Tab-separated table of C-alpha atoms in Angstrom:
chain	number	residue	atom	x	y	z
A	1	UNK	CA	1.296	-27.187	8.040
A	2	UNK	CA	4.276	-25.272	9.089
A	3	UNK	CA	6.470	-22.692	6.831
A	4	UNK	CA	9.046	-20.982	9.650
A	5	UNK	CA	10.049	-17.506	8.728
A	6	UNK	CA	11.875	-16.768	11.979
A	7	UNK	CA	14.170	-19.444	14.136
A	8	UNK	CA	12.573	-18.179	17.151
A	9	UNK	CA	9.297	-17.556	15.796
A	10	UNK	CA	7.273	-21.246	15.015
A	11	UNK	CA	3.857	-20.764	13.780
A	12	UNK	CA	1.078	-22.971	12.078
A	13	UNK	CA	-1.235	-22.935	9.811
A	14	UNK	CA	-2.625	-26.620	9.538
A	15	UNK	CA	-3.882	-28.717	6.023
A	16	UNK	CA	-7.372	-27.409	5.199
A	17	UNK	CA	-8.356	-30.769	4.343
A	18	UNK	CA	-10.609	-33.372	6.432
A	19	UNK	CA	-7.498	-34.208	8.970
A	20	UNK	CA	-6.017	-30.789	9.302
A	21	UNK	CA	-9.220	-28.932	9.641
A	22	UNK	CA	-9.344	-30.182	13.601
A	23	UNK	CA	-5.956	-28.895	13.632
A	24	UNK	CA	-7.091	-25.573	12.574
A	25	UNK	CA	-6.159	-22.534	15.166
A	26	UNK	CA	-3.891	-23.719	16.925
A	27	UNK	CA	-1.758	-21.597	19.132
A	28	UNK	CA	0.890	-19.722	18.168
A	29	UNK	CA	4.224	-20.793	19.953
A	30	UNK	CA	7.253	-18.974	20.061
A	31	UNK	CA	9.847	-19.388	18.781
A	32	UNK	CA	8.503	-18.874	16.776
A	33	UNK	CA	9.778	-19.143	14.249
A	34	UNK	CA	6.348	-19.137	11.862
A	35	UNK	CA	3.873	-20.232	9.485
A	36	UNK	CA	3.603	-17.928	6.669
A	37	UNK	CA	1.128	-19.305	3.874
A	38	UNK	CA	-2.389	-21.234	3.716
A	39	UNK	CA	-1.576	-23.644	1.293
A	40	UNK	CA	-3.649	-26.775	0.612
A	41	UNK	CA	-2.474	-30.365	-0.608
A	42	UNK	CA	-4.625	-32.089	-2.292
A	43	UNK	CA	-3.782	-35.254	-0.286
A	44	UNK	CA	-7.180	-37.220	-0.031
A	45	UNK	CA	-6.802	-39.074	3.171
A	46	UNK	CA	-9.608	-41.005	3.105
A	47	UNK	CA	-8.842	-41.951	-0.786
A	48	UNK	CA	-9.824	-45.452	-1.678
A	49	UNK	CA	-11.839	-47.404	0.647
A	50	UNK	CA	-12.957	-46.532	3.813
A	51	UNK	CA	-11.702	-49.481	6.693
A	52	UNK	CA	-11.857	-49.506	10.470
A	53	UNK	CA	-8.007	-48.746	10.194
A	54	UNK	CA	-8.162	-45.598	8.085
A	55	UNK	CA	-10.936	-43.998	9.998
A	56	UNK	CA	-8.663	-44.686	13.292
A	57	UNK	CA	-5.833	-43.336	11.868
A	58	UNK	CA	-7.974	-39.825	10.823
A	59	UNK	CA	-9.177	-39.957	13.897
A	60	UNK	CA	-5.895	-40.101	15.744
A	61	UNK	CA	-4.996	-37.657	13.429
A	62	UNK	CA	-7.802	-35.115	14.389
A	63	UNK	CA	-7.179	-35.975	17.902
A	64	UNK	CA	-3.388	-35.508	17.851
A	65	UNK	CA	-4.520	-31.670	16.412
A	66	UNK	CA	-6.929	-31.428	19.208
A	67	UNK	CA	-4.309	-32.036	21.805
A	68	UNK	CA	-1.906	-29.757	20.101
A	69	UNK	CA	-4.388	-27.064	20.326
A	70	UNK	CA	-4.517	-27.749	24.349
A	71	UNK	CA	-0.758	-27.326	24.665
A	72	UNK	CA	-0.658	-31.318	25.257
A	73	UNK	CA	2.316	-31.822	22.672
A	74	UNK	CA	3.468	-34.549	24.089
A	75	UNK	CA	0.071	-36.268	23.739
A	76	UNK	CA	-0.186	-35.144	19.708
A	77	UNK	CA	3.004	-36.731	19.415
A	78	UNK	CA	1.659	-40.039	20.744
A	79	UNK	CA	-1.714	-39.772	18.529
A	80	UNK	CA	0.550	-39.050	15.242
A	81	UNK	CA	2.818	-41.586	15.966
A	82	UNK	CA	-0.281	-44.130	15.971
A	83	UNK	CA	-1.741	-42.558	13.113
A	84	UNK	CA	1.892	-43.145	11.325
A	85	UNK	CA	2.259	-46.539	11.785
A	86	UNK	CA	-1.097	-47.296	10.611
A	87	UNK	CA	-0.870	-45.004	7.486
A	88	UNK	CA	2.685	-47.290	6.829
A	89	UNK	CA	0.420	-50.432	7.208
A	90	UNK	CA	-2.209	-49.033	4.415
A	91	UNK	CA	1.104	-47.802	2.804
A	92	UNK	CA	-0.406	-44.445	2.021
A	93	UNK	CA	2.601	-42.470	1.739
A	94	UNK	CA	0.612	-39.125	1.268
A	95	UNK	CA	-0.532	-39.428	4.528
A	96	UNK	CA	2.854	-40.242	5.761
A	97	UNK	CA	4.237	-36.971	4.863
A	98	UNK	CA	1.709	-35.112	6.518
A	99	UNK	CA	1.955	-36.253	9.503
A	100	UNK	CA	5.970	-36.098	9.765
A	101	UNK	CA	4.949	-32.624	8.889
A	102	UNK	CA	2.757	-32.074	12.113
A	103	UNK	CA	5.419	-34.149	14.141
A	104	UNK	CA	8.231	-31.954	12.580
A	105	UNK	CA	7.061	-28.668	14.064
A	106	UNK	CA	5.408	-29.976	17.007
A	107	UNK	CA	9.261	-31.486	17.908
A	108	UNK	CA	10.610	-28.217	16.916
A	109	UNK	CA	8.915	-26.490	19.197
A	110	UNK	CA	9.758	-28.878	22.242
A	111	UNK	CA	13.432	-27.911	21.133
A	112	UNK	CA	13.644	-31.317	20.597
A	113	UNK	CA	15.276	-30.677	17.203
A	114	UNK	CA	17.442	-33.818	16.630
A	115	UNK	CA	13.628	-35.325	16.249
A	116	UNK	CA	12.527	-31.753	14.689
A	117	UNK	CA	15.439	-32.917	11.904
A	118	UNK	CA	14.836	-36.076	11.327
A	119	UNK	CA	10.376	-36.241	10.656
A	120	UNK	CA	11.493	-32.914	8.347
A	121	UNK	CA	13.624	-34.500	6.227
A	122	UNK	CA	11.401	-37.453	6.062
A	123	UNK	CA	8.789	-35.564	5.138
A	124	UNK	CA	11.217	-33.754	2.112
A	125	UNK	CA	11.858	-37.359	0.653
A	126	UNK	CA	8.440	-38.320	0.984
A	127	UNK	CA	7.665	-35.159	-1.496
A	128	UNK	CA	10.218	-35.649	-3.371
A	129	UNK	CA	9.017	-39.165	-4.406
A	130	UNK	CA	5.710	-38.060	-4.988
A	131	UNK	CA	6.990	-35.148	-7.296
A	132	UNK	CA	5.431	-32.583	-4.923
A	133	UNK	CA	7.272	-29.339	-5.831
A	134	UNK	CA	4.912	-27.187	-3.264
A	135	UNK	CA	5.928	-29.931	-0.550
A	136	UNK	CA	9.552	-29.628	-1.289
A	137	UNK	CA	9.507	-26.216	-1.264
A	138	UNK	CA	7.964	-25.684	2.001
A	139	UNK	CA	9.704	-28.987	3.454
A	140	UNK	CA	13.441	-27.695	2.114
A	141	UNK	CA	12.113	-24.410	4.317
A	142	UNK	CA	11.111	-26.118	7.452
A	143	UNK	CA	14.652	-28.465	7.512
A	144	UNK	CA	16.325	-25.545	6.823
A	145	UNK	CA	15.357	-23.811	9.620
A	146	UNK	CA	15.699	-26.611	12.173
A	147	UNK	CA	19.232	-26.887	10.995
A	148	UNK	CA	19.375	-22.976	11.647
A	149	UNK	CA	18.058	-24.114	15.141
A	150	UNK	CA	21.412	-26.389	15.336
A	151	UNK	CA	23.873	-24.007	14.132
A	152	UNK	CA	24.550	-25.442	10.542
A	153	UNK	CA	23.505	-21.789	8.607
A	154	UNK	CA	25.658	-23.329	5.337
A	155	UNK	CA	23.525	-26.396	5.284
A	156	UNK	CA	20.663	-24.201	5.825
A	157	UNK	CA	21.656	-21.947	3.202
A	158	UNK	CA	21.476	-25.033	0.258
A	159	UNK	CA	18.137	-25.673	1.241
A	160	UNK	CA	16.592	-22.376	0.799
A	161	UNK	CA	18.274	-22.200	-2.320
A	162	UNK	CA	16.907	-25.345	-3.611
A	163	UNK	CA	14.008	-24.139	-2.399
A	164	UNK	CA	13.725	-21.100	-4.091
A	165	UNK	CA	14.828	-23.048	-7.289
A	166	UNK	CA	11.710	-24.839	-7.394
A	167	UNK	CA	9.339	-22.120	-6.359
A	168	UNK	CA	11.218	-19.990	-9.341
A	169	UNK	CA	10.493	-22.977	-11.803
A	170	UNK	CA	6.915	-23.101	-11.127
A	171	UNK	CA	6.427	-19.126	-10.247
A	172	UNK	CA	4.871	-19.537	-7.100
A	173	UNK	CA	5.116	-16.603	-5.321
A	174	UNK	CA	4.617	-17.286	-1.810
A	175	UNK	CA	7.332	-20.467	-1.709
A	176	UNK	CA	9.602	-17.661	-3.488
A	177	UNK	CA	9.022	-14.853	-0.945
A	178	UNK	CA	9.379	-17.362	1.971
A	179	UNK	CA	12.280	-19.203	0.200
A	180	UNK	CA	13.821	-15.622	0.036
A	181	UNK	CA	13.400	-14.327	3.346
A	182	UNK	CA	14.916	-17.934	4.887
A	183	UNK	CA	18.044	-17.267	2.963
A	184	UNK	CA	17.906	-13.712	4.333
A	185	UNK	CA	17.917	-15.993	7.905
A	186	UNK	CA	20.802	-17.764	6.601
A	187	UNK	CA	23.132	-14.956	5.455
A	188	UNK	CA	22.837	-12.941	8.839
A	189	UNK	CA	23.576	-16.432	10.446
A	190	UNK	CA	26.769	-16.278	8.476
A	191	UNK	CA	27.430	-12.853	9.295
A	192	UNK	CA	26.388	-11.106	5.811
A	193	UNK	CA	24.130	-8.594	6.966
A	194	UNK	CA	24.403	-7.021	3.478
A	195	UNK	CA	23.544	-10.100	1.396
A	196	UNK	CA	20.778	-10.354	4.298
A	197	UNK	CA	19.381	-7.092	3.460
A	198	UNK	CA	19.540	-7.652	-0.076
A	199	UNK	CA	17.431	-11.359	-0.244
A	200	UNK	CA	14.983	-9.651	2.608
A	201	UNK	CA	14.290	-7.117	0.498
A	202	UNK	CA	13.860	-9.312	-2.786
A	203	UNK	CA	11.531	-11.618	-0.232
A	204	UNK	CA	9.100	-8.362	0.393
A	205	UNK	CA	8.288	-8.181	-3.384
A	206	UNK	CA	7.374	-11.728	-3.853
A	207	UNK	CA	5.476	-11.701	-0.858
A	208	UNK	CA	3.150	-8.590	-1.198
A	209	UNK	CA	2.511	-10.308	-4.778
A	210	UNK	CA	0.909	-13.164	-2.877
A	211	UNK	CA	-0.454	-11.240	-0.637
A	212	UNK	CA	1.111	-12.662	2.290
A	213	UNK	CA	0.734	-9.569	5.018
A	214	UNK	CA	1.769	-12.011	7.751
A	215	UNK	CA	4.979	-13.490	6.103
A	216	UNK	CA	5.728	-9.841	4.855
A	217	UNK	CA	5.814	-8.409	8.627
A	218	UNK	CA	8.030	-11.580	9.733
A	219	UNK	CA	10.633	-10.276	6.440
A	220	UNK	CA	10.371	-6.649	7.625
A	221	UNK	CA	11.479	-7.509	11.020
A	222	UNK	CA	14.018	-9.621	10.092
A	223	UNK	CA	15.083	-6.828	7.619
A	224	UNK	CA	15.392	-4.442	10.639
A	225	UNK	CA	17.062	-6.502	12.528
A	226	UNK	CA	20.234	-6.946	9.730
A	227	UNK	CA	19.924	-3.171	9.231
A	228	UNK	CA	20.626	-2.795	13.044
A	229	UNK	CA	23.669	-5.402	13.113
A	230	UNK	CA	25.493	-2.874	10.476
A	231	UNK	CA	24.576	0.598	12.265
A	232	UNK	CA	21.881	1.447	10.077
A	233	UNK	CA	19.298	2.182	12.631
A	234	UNK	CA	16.878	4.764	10.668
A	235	UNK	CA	16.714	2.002	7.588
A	236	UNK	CA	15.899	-0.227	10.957
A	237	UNK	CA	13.506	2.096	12.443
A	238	UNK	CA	11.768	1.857	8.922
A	239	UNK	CA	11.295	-1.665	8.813
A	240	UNK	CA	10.475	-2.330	11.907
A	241	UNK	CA	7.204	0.525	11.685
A	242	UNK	CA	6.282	-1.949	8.844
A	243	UNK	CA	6.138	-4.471	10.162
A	244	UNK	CA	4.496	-2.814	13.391
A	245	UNK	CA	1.569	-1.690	10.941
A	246	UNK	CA	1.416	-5.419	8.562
A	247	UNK	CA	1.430	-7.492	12.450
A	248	UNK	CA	-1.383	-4.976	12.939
A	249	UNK	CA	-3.127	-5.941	9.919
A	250	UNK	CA	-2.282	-9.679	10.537
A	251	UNK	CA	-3.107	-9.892	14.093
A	252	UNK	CA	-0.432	-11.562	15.132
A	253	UNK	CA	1.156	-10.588	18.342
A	254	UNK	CA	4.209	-11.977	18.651
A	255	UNK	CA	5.298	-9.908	15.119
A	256	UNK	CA	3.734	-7.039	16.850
A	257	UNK	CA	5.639	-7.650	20.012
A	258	UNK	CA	8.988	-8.272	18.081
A	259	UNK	CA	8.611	-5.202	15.929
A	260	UNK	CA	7.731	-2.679	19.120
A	261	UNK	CA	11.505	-4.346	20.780
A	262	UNK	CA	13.172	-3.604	17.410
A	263	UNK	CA	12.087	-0.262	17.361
A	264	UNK	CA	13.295	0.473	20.834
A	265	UNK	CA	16.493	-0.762	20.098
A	266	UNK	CA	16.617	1.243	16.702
A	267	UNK	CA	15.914	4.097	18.605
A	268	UNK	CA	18.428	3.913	20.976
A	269	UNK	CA	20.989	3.692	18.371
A	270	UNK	CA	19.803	6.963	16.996
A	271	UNK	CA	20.630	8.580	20.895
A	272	UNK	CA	16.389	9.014	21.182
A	273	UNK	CA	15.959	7.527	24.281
A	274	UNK	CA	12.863	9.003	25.611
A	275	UNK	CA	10.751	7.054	22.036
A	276	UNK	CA	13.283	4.316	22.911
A	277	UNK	CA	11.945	3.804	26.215
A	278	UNK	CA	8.404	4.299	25.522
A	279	UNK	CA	8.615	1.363	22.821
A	280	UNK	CA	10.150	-1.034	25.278
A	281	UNK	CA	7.783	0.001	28.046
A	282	UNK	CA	4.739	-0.842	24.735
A	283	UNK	CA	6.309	-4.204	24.456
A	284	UNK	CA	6.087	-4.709	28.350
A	285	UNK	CA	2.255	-3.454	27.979
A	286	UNK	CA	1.660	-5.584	25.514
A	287	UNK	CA	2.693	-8.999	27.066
A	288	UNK	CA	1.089	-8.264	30.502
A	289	UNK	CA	-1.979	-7.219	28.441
A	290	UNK	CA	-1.544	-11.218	26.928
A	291	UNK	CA	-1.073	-12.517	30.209
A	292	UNK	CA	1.986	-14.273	29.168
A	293	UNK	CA	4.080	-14.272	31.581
A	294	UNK	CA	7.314	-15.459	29.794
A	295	UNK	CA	7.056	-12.438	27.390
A	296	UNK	CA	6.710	-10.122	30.444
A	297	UNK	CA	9.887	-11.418	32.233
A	298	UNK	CA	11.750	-10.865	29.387
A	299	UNK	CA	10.565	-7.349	28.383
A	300	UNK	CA	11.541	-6.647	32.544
A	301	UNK	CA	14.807	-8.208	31.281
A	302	UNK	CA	15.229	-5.909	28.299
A	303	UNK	CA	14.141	-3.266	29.917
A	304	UNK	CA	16.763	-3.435	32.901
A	305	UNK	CA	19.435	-4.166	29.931
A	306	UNK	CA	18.577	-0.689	28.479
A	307	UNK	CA	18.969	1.064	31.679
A	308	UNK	CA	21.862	-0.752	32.793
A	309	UNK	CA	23.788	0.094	29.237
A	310	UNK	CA	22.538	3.640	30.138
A	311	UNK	CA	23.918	4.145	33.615
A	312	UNK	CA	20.393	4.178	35.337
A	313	UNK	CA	21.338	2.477	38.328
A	314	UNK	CA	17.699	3.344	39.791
A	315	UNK	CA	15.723	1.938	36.937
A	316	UNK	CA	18.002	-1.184	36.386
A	317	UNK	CA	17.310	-2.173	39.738
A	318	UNK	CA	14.048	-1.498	39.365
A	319	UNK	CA	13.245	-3.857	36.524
A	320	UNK	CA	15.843	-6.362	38.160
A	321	UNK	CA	13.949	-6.560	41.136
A	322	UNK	CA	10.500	-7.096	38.903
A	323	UNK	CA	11.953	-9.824	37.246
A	324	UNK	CA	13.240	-11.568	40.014
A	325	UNK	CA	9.621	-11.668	41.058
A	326	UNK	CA	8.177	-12.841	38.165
A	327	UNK	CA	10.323	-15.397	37.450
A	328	UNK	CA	9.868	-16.546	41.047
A	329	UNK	CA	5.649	-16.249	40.847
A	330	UNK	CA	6.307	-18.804	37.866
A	331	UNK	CA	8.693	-21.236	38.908
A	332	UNK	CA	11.634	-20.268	36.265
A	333	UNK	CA	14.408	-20.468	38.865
A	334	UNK	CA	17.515	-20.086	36.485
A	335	UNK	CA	15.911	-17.197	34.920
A	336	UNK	CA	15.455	-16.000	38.736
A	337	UNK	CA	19.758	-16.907	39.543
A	338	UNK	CA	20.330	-15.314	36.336
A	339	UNK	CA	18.604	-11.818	37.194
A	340	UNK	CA	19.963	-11.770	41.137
A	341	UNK	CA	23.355	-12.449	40.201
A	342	UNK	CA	23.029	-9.237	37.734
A	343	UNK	CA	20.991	-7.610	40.353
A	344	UNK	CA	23.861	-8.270	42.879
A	345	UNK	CA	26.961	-6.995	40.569
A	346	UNK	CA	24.981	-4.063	40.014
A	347	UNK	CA	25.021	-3.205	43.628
A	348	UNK	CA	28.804	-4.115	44.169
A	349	UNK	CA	29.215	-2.426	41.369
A	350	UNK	CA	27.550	1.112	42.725
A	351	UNK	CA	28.759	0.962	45.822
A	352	UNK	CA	32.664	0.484	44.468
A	353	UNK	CA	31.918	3.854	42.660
A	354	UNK	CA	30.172	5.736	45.877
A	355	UNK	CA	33.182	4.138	47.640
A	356	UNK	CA	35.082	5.625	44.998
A	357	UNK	CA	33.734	8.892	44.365
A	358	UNK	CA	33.662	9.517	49.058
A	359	UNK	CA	37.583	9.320	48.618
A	360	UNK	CA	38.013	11.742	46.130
A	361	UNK	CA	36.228	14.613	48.387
């Protein structure tokens, strides 16, 4: 089951029911944007009797979570499809819905989000039917932020307000918090860093009342980052130590790793460079300490950034040159153009100025 929180941040936390348990754990992916709640549907797969074609489709179901664990997405997409058709020949449209919820977010995080699009808002009408409020609340979430994804914030924006319509109507707190925070998403997409602020900060109440510390850190984070688009880097520096200390609590790294950038870059707005530097040389810790080496190459990235924007010509070159071996040692050779073309203005650039600076004596 996914509820995103963040476009760049996808998350799950899978059905606890019979399917979805062998789902259970799997990775976190970027982008993440980001599973929020444990919710549970009361969906009875195996309702009614028990046939050679239901227990194939549970156990392509199980299987298709297996395989997503491994990384194989392509593979889960191939099981669920399977499982699909044979839950549309038993035409159990409960089981329908939750598997264009598994194919939603798996598509989503393939960036394939034309596909993303379409199981989510199959998925919506399939709860909709059934007169699932929880399932259109967390399904008007999910299509929301896939159309985020695509650039369509306004059409974004009616969903989380229909979403938060329903979770109002039936008080749940959690659909309201994340239904809150998603408009938050929408409003900074639409340049309103002010509304942002203001439905972030309505999101954090309804989400500490369900006692949701990982949804809560993905809101504080986002909350920094609006603060930070209109200059207000102590109310930034603020949010982000929040949600430093609930990613903490949560264990989840990639809010811990988002939160230590943030308050780098807060810090460098307030002119405190030496705590700025420190917490983007934390964030590079912390992804070679994961062993991922995407999140490394990019913290060498943001790192060089810093320095550049600072006139360290030493230290920018430094990271450059990192980069450029990083992204070599795993094969990402536009990320590798990318950096050596920066790499190599930075040196025309420096020797222009020593060029420069020799004619003036």
């Amino acid at each position: 089951m996914l509820w995103f929180d963040h476009p760049k941040q996808w998350k799950y936390t899978l059905l606890a029911s019979a399917v979805a348990l062998s789902c259970w754990g799997m990775p976190l992916s970027l982008t993440s944007q980001a599973s929020d709640l444990n919710r549970q549907l009361a969906i009875p797969l195996n309702n009614g009797t028990l046939n050679t074609q239901r227990r194939e489709a549970d156990r392509l179901m199980r299987l298709g979570g297996q395989q997503r664990r491994q990384g194989a997405f392509t593979k889960a997409i191939d099981s669920w499809e399977e499982a699909l058709s044979i839950y549309r020949n038993l035409r159990d449209v409960e089981a329908q819905g939750v598997v264009y919820e598994f194919l939603g977010g798996t598509y989503a995080d393939l960036g394939r989000y034309v596909n993303a699009e379409d199981a989510m808002r199959r998925r919506l009408a399939i709860a909709r039917d059934l007169g699932d409020y929880q399932g259109q609340i967390f399904g008007a979430n999910n299509l929301g932020t896939v159309l985020l994804q695509r650039n369509q914030p306004q059409a974004a924006d009616e969903l989380f307000g229909e979403a938060l319509e329903i979770a109002q109507s039936i008080k749940h707190a959690g659909g309201t918090g994340l239904s809150y925070s998603n408009l938050g998403l929408a409003a900074y997409a639409l340049s309103k860093p002010v509304e942002a602020v203001r439905y972030y900060n309505q999101a954090t109440t309804y989400r500490r009342q369900a006692k949701d510390v990982l949804g809560e850190a993905n809101t504080q984070n986002n909350l920094g980052d609006a603060y930070r688009a209109m200059g207000e880097y102590r109310q930034a520096a603020g949010a982000y130590q929040m949600a430093l200390l609930l990613s903490r609590q949560s264990i989840d790294r990639p809010s811990q790793i988002r939160a230590t950038e943030g308050l780098g870059f807060a810090y460098e707005g307030l002119g405190l460079s030496t705590v700025a530097v420190d917490y983007l040389e934390r964030r590079l810790k912390l992804a070679r300490e994961d062993n991922n080496s995407a999140e490394v190459l990019e913290a060498l990235q943001t790192l060089a950034a810093y320095f550049r924007r600072n006139g360290d010509f030493t230290n920018t070159e430094n990271y450059y040159q990192q980069a450029i071996a990083v992204a070599l040692a795993i094969g990402d050779k536009q990320t590798q153009k990318v950096v050596q073309r920066q790499l190599e203005d930075l040196r025309l650039r420096e020797a222009v100025k020593q060029q420069a600076a020799e004619r003036r004596r």
